[in-house]
PDB file of C-alpha atoms in Angstrom:
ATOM      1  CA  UNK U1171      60.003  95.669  37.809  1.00  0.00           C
ATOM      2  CA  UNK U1172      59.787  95.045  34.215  1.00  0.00           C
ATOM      3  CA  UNK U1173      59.240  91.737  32.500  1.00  0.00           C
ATOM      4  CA  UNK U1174      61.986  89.054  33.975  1.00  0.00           C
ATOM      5  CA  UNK U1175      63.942  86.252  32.365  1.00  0.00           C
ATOM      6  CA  UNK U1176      63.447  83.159  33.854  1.00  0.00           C
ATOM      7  CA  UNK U1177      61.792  85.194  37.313  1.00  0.00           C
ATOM      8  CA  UNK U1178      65.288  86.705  38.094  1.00  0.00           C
ATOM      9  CA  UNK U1179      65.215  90.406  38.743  1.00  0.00           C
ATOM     10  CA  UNK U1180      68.531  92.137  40.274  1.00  0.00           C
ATOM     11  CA  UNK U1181      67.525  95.110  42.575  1.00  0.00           C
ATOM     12  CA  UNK U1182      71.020  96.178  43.912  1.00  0.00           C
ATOM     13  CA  UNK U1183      72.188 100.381  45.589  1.00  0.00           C
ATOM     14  CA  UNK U1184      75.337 101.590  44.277  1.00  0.00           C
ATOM     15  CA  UNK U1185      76.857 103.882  46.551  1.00  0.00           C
ATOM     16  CA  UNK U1186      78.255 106.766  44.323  1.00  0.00           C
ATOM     17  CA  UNK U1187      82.109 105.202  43.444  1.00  0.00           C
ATOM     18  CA  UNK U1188      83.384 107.191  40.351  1.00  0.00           C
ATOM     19  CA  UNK U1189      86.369 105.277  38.052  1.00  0.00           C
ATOM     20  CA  UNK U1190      89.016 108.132  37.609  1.00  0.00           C
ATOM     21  CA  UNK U1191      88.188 109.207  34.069  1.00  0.00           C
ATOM     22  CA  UNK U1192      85.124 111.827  33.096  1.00  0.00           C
ATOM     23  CA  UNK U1193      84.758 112.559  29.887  1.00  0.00           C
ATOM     24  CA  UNK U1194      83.859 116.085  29.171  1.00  0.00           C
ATOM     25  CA  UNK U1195      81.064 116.445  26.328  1.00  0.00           C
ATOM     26  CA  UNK U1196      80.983 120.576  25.584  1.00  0.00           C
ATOM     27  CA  UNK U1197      82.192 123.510  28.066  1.00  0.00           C
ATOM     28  CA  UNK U1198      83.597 127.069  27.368  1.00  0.00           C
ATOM     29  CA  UNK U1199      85.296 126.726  31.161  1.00  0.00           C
ATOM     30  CA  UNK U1200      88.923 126.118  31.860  1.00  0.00           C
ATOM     31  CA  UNK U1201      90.383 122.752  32.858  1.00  0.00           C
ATOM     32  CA  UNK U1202      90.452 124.132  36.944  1.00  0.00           C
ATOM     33  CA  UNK U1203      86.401 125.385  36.635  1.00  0.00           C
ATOM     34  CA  UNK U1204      85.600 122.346  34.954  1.00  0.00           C
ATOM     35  CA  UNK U1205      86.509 120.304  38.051  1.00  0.00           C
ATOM     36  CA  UNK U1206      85.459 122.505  40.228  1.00  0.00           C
ATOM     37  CA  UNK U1207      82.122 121.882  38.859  1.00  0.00           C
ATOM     38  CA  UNK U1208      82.220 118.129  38.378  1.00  0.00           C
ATOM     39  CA  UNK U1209      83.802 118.159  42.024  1.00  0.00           C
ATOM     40  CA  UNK U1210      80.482 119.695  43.459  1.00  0.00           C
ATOM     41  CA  UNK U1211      78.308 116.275  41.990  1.00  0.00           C
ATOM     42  CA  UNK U1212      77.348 113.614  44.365  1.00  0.00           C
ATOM     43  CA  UNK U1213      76.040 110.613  43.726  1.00  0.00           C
ATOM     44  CA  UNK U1214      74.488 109.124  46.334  1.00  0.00           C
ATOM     45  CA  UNK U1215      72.222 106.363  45.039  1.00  0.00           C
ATOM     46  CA  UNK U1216      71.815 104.252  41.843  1.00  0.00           C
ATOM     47  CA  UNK U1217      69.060 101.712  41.815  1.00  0.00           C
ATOM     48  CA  UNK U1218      69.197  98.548  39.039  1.00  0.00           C
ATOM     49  CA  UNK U1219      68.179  95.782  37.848  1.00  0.00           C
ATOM     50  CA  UNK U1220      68.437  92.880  35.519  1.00  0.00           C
ATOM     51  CA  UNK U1221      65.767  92.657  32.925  1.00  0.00           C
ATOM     52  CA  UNK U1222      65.738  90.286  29.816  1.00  0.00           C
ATOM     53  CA  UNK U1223      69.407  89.888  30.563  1.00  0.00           C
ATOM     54  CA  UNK U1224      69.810  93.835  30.240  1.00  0.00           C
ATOM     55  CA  UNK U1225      71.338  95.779  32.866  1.00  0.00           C
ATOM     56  CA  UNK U1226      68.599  98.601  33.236  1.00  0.00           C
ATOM     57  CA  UNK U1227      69.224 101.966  35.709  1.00  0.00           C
ATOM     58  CA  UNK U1228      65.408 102.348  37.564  1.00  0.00           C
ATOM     59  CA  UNK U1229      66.617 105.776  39.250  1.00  0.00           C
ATOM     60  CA  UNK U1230      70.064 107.862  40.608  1.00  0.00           C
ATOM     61  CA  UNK U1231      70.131 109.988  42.997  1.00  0.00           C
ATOM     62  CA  UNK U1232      72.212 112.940  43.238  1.00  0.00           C
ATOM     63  CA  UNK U1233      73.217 116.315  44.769  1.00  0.00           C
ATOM     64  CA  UNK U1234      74.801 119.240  44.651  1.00  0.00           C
ATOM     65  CA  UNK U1235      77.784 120.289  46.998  1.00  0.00           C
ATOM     66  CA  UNK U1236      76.853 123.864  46.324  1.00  0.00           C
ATOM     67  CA  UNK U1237      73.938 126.277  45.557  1.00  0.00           C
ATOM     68  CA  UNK U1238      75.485 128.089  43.218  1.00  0.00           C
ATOM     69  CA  UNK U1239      75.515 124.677  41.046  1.00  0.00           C
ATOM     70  CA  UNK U1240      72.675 122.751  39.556  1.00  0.00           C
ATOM     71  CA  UNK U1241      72.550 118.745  37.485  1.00  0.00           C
ATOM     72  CA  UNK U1242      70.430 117.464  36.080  1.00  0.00           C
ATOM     73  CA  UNK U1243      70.554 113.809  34.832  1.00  0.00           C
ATOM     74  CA  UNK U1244      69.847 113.898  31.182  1.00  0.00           C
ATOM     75  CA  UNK U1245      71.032 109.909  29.982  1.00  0.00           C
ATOM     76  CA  UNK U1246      72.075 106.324  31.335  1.00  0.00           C
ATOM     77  CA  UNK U1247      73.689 104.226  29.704  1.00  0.00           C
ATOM     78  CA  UNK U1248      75.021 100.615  30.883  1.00  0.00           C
ATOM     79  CA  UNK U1249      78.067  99.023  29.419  1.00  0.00           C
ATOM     80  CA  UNK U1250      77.067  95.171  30.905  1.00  0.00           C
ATOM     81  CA  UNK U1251      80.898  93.824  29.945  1.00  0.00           C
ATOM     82  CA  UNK U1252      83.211  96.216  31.372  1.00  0.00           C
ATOM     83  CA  UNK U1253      79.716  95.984  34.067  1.00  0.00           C
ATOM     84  CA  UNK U1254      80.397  99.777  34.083  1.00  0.00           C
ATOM     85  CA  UNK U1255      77.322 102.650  34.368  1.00  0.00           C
ATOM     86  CA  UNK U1256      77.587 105.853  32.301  1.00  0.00           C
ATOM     87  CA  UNK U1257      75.654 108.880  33.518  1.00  0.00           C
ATOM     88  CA  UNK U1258      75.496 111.593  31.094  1.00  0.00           C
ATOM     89  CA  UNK U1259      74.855 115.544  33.559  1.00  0.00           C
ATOM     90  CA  UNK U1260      74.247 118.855  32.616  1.00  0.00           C
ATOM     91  CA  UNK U1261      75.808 121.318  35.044  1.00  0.00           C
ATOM     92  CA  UNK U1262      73.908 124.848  35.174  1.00  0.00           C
ATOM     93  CA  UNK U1263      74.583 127.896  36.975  1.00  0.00           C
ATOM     94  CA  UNK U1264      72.086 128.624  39.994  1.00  0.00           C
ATOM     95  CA  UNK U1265      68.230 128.460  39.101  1.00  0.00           C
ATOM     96  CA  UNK U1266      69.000 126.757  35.445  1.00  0.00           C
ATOM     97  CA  UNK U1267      70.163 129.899  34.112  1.00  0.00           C
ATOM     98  CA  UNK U1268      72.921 129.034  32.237  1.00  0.00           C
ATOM     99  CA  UNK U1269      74.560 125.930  31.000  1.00  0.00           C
ATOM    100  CA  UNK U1270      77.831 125.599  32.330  1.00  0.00           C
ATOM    101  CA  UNK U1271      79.008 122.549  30.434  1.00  0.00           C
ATOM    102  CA  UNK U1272      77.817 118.469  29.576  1.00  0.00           C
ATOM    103  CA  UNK U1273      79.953 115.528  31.100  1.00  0.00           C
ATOM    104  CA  UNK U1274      79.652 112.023  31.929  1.00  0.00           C
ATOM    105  CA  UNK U1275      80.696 109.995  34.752  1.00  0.00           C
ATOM    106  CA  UNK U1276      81.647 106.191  35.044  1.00  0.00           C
ATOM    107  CA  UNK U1277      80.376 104.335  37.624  1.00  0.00           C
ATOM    108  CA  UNK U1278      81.291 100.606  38.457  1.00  0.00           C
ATOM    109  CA  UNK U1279      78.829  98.409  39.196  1.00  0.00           C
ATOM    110  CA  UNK U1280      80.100  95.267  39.504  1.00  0.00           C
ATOM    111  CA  UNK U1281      81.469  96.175  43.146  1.00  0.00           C
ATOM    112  CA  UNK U1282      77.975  96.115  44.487  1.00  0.00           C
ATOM    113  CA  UNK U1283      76.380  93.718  46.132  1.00  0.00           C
ATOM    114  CA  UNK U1284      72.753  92.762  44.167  1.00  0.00           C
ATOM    115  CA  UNK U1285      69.697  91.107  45.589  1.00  0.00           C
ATOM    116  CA  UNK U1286      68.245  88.691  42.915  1.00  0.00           C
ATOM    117  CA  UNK U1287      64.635  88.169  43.340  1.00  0.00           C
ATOM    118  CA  UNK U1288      63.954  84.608  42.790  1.00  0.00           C
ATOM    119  CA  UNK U1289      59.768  84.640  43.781  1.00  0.00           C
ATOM    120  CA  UNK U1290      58.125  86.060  40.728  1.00  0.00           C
ATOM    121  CA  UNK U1291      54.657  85.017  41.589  1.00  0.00           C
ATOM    122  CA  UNK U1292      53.519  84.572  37.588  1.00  0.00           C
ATOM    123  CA  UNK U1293      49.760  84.358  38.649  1.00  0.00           C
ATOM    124  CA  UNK U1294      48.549  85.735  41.359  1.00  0.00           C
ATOM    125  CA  UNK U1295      46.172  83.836  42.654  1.00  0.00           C
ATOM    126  CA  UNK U1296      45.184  85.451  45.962  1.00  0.00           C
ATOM    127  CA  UNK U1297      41.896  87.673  46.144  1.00  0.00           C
ATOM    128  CA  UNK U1298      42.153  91.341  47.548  1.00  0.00           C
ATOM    129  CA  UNK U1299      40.898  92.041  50.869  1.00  0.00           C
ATOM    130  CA  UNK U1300      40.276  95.432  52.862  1.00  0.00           C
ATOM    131  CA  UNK U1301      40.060  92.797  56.250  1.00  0.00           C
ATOM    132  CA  UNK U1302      42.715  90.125  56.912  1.00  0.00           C
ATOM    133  CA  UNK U1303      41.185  86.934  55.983  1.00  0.00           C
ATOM    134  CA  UNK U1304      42.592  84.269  55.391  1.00  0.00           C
ATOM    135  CA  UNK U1305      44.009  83.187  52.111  1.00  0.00           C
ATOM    136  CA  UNK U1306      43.658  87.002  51.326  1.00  0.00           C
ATOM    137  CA  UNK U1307      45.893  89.703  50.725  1.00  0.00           C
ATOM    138  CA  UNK U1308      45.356  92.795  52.337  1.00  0.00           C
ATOM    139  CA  UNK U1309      47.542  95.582  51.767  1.00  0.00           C
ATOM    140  CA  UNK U1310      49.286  97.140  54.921  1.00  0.00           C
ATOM    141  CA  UNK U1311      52.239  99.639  55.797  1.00  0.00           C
ATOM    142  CA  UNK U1312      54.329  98.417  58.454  1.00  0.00           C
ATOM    143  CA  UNK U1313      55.497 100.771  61.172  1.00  0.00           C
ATOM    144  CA  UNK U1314      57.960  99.201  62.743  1.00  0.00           C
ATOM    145  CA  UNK U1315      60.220  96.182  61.221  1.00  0.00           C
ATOM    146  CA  UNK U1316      61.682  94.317  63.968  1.00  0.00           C
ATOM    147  CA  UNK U1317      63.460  92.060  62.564  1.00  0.00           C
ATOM    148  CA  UNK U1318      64.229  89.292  60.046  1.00  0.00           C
ATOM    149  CA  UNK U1319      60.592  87.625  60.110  1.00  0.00           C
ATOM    150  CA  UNK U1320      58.685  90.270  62.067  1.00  0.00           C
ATOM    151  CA  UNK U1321      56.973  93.214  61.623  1.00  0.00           C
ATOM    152  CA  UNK U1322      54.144  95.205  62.937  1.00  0.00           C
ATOM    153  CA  UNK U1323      51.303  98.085  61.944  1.00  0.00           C
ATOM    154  CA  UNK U1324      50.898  99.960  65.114  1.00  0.00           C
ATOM    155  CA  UNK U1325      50.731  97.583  67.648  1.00  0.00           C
ATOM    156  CA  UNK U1326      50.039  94.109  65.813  1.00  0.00           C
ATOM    157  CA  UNK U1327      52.818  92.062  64.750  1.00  0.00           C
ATOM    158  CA  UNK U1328      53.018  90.134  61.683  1.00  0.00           C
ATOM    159  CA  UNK U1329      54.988  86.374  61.667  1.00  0.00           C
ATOM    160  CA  UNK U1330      56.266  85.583  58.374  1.00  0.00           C
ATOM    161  CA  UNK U1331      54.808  82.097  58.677  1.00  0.00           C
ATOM    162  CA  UNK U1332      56.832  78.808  57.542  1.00  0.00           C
ATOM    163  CA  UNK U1333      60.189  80.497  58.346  1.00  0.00           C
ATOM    164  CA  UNK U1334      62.446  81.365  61.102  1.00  0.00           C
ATOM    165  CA  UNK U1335      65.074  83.410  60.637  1.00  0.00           C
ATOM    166  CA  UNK U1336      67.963  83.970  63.357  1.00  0.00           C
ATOM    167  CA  UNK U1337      67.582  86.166  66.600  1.00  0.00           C
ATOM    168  CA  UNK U1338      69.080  89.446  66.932  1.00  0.00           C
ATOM    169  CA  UNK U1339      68.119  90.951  69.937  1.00  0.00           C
ATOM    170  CA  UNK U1340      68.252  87.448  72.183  1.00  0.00           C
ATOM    171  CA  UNK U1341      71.135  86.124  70.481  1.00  0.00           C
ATOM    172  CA  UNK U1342      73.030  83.451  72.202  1.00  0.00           C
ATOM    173  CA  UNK U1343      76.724  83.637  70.823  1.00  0.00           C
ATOM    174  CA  UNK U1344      77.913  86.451  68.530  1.00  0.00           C
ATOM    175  CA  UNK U1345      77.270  84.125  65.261  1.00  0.00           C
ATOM    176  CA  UNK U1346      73.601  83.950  65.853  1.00  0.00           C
ATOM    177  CA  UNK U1347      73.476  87.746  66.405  1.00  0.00           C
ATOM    178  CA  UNK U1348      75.464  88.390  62.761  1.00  0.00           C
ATOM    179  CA  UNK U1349      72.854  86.421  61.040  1.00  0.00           C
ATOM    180  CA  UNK U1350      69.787  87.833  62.333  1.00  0.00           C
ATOM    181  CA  UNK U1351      71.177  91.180  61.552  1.00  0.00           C
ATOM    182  CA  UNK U1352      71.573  90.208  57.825  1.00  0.00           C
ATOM    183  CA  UNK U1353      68.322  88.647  57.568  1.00  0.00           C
ATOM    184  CA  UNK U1354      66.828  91.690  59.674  1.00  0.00           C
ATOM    185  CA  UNK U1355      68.760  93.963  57.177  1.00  0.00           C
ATOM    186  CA  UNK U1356      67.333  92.037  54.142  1.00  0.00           C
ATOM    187  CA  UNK U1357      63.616  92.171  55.058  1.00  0.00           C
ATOM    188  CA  UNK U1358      64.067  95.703  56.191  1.00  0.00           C
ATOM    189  CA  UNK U1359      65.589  96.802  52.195  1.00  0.00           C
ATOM    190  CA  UNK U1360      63.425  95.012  50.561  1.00  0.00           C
ATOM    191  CA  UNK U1361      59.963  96.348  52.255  1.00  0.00           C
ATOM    192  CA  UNK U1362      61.058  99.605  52.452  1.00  0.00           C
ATOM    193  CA  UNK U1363      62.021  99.821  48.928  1.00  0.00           C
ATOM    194  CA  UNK U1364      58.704  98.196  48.003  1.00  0.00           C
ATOM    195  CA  UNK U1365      55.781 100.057  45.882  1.00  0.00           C
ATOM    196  CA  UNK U1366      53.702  97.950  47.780  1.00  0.00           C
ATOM    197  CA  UNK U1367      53.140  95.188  50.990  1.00  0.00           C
ATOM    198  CA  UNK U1368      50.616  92.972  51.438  1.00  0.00           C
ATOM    199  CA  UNK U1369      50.049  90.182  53.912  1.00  0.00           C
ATOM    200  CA  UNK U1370      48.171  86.991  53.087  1.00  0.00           C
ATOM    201  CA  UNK U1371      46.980  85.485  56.274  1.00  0.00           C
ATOM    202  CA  UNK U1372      47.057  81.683  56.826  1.00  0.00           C
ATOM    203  CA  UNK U1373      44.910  79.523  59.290  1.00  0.00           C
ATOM    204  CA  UNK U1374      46.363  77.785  62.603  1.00  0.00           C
ATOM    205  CA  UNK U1375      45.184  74.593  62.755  1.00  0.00           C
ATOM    206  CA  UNK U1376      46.055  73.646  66.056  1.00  0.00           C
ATOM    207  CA  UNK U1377      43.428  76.169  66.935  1.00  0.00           C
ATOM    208  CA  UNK U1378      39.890  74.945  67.016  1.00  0.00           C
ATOM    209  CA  UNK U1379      38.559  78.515  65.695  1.00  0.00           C
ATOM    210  CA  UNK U1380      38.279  78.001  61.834  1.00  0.00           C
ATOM    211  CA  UNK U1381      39.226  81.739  61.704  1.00  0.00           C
ATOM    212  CA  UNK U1382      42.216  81.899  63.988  1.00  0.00           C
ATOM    213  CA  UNK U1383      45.070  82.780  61.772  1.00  0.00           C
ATOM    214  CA  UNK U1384      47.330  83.912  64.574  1.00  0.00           C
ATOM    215  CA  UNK U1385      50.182  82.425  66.490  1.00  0.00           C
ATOM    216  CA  UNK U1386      50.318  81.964  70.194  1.00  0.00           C
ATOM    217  CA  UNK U1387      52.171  85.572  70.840  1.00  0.00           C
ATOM    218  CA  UNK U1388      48.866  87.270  69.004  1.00  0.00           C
ATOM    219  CA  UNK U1389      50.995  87.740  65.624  1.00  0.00           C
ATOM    220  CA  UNK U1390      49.426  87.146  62.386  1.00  0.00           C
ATOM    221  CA  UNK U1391      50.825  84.226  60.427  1.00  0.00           C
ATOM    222  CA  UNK U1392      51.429  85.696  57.115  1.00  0.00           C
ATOM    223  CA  UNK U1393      52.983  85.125  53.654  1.00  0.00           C
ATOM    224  CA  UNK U1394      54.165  88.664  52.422  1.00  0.00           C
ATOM    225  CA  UNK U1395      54.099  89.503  49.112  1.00  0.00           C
ATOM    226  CA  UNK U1396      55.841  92.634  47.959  1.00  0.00           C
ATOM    227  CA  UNK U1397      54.567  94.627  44.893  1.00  0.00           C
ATOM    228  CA  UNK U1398      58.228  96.275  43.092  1.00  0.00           C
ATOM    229  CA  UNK U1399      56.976  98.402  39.740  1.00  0.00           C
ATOM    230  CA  UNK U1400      54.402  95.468  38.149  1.00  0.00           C
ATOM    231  CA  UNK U1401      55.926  92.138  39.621  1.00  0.00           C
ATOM    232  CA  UNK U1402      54.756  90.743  42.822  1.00  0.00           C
ATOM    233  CA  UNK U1403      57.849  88.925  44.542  1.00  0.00           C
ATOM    234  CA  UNK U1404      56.971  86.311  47.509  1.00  0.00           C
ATOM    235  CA  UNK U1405      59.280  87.730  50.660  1.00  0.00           C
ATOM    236  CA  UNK U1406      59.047  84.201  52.758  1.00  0.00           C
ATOM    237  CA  UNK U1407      60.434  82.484  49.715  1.00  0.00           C
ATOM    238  CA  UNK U1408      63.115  85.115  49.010  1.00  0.00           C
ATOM    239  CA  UNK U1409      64.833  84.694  52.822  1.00  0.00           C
ATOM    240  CA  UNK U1410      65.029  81.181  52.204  1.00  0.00           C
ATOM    241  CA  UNK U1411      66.693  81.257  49.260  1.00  0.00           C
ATOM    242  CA  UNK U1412      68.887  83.208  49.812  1.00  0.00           C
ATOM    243  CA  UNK U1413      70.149  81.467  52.966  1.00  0.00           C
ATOM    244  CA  UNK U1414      68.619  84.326  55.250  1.00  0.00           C
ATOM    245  CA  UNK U1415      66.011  81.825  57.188  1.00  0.00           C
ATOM    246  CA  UNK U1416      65.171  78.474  57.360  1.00  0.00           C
ATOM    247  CA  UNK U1417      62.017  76.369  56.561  1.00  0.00           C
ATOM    248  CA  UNK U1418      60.427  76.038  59.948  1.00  0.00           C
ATOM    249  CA  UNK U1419      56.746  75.698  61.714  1.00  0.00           C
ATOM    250  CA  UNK U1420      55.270  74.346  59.485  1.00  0.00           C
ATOM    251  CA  UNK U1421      54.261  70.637  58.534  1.00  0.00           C
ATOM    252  CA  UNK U1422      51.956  68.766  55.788  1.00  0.00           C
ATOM    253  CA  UNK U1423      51.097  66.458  58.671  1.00  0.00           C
ATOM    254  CA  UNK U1424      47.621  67.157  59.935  1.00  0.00           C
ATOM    255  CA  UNK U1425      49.083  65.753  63.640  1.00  0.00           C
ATOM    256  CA  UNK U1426      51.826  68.360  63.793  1.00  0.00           C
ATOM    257  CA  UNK U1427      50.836  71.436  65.527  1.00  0.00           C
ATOM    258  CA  UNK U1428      52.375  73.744  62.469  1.00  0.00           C
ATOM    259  CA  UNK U1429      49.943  72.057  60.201  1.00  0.00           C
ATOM    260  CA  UNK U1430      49.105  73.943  56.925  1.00  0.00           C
ATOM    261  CA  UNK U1431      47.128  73.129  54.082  1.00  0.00           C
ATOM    262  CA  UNK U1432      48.612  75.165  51.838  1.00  0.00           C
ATOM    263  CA  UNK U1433      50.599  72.629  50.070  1.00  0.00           C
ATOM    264  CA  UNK U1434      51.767  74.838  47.193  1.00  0.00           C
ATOM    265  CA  UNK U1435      53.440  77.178  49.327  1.00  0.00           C
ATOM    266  CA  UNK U1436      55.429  74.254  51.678  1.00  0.00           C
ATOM    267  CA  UNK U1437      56.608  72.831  48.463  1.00  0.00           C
ATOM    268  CA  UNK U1438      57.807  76.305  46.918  1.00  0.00           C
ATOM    269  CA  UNK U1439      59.724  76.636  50.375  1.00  0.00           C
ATOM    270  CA  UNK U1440      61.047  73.010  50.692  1.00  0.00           C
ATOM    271  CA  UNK U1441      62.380  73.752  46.988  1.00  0.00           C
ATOM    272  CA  UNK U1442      63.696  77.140  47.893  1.00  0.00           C
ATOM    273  CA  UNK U1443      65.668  75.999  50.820  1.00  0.00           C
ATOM    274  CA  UNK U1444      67.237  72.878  49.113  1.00  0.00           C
ATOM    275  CA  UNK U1445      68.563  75.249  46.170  1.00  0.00           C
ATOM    276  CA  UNK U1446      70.361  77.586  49.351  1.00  0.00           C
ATOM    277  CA  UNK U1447      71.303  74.365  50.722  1.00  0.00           C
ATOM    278  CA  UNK U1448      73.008  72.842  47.653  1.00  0.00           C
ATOM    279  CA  UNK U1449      74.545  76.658  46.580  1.00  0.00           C
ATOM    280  CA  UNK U1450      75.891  76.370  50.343  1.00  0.00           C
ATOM    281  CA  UNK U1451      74.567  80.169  50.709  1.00  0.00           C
ATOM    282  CA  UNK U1452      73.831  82.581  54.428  1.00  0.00           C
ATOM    283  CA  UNK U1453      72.881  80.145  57.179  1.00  0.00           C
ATOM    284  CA  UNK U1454      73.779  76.889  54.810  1.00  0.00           C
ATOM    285  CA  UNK U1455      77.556  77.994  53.904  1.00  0.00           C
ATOM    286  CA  UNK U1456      80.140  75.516  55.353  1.00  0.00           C
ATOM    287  CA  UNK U1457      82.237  78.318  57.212  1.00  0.00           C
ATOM    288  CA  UNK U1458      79.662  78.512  59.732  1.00  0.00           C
ATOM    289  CA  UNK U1459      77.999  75.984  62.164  1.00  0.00           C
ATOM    290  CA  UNK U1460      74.080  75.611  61.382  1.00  0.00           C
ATOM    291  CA  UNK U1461      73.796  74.791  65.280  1.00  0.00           C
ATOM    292  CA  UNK U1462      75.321  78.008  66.548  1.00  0.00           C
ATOM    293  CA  UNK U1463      73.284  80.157  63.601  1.00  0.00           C
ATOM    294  CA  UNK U1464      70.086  77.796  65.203  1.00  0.00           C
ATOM    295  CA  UNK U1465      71.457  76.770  68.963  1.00  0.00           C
TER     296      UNK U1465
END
């Protein structure tokens, strides 16, 4: 994303919910044809974001009911108040031919759920890496996302290390399985709407091997770093705070097994889970019982 105010970015989908009026800009059609036309117009998809406390529109997507009808998007405009969305379409006859008339819809976008990216990583400090290594970031696809705070390339699986996140496919009570879901949910968004992944690999110490950076089930132990337009956004940090995981396995005491010397990154979680904790957000909200999220 652009340049961010204070590291907030909003990323948020609006599912295509029109307010009753659309205003008609230029059309030689009568009242009926004109929404006929308008009728055939879906909007499936609008993609935004805070930036320098403007609301900005980074892409809609659309479709025609019909083939006999084509849009094209020709202006956005945001009205951050009324937290409305104007979309300004041309409507042509099949193949562009002829210009059937100019209207804009109103979308409301303060119904939509956002996700507000907290981890703007200002300097990145890490070096590039075509091998994992550790304290390197090597860039990767996933194939599969499995849940929350696991994913894999192929067949090796990738631990989002420092966090733990809820199960959702061993779940003990129906609580535990709701929250892994949303935190499975979460990760799963925000990877797949990522430009690009990378995974920075981080040593385990209770390993005599220098070089060991995986955990005892063969999974890399990784902070993932997520690349949206030009800002690199730190995923382990962003489940945290937003109440989707907790701060776990790992320690600053070089007699715990979870041992890390990456003292930077415990502290940016440790500060990251006591802002979720005081907000009283996900797995910290007082409706819900910590113990049966964690049993």
């Amino acid at each position: 994303m652009k340049k961010l105010l204070k590291g907030l970015l909003t990323l948020g989908n609006i599912i295509g919910i029109s307010l009753p009026s659309v205003l008609v800009i230029s059309c030689n059609n009568t009242k009926e044809s004109k929404e006929k036309i308008i009728h055939n117009l879906e909007i499936i998809d609008v993609k935004f974001r805070n930036s320098e406390q403007n609301i900005v529109i980074d892409k809609v997507t659309f479709k025609s009911k019909t083939n006999e009808i084509n849009f094209k998007l020709i202006e956005t405009k945001i009205q951050k108040e009324q937290k409305i969305a104007i979309l300004k379409f041309e409507a042509y006859q099949e193949n562009n031919q002829k210009l059937l008339l100019t209207f804009e819809k109103t979308i409301q976008i303060g119904l939509f759920e956002t996700i507000s990216f907290y981890s703007l990583i200002k300097n990145l400090k890490y070096e590039v890496s075509s091998n994992l290594t550790i304290n390197k970031m090597t860039k990767i696809k996933p194939t599969n996302i499995a849940d929350g705070d696991t994913f894999y390339l192929d067949e090796l699986g990738f631990r989002f290390v420092g966090i733990d996140t809820p199960e959702k496919y061993n779940a003990k009570n129906s609580i535990q399985e709701k929250y892994g879901k949303i935190a499975s949910l979460f990760s799963k968004k925000i990877l797949e709407d990522a430009d690009e992944i990378y995974v920075v690999p981080q040593r385990n110490f209770y390993s005599k091997d220098p070089h060991d950076f995986k955990d005892k089930y063969g999974r890399v132990l990784v902070i993932v770093i997520v690349k949206i337009k030009e800002n690199f956004f730190n995923l382990n940090l962003e489940l945290v705070r937003k109440g989707k995981a907790k701060m776990a396995y790992i320690s600053l005491n070089k007699n715990n097994r979870y041992y890390t010397d990456n003292e930077e990154f415990f502290n940016q979680l440790q500060h990251a889970q006591n802002l979720a904790q005081k907000e009283k957000i996900g797995i910290w909200d007082t409706l819900v019982n910590i113990n049966e999220i964690y049993p």
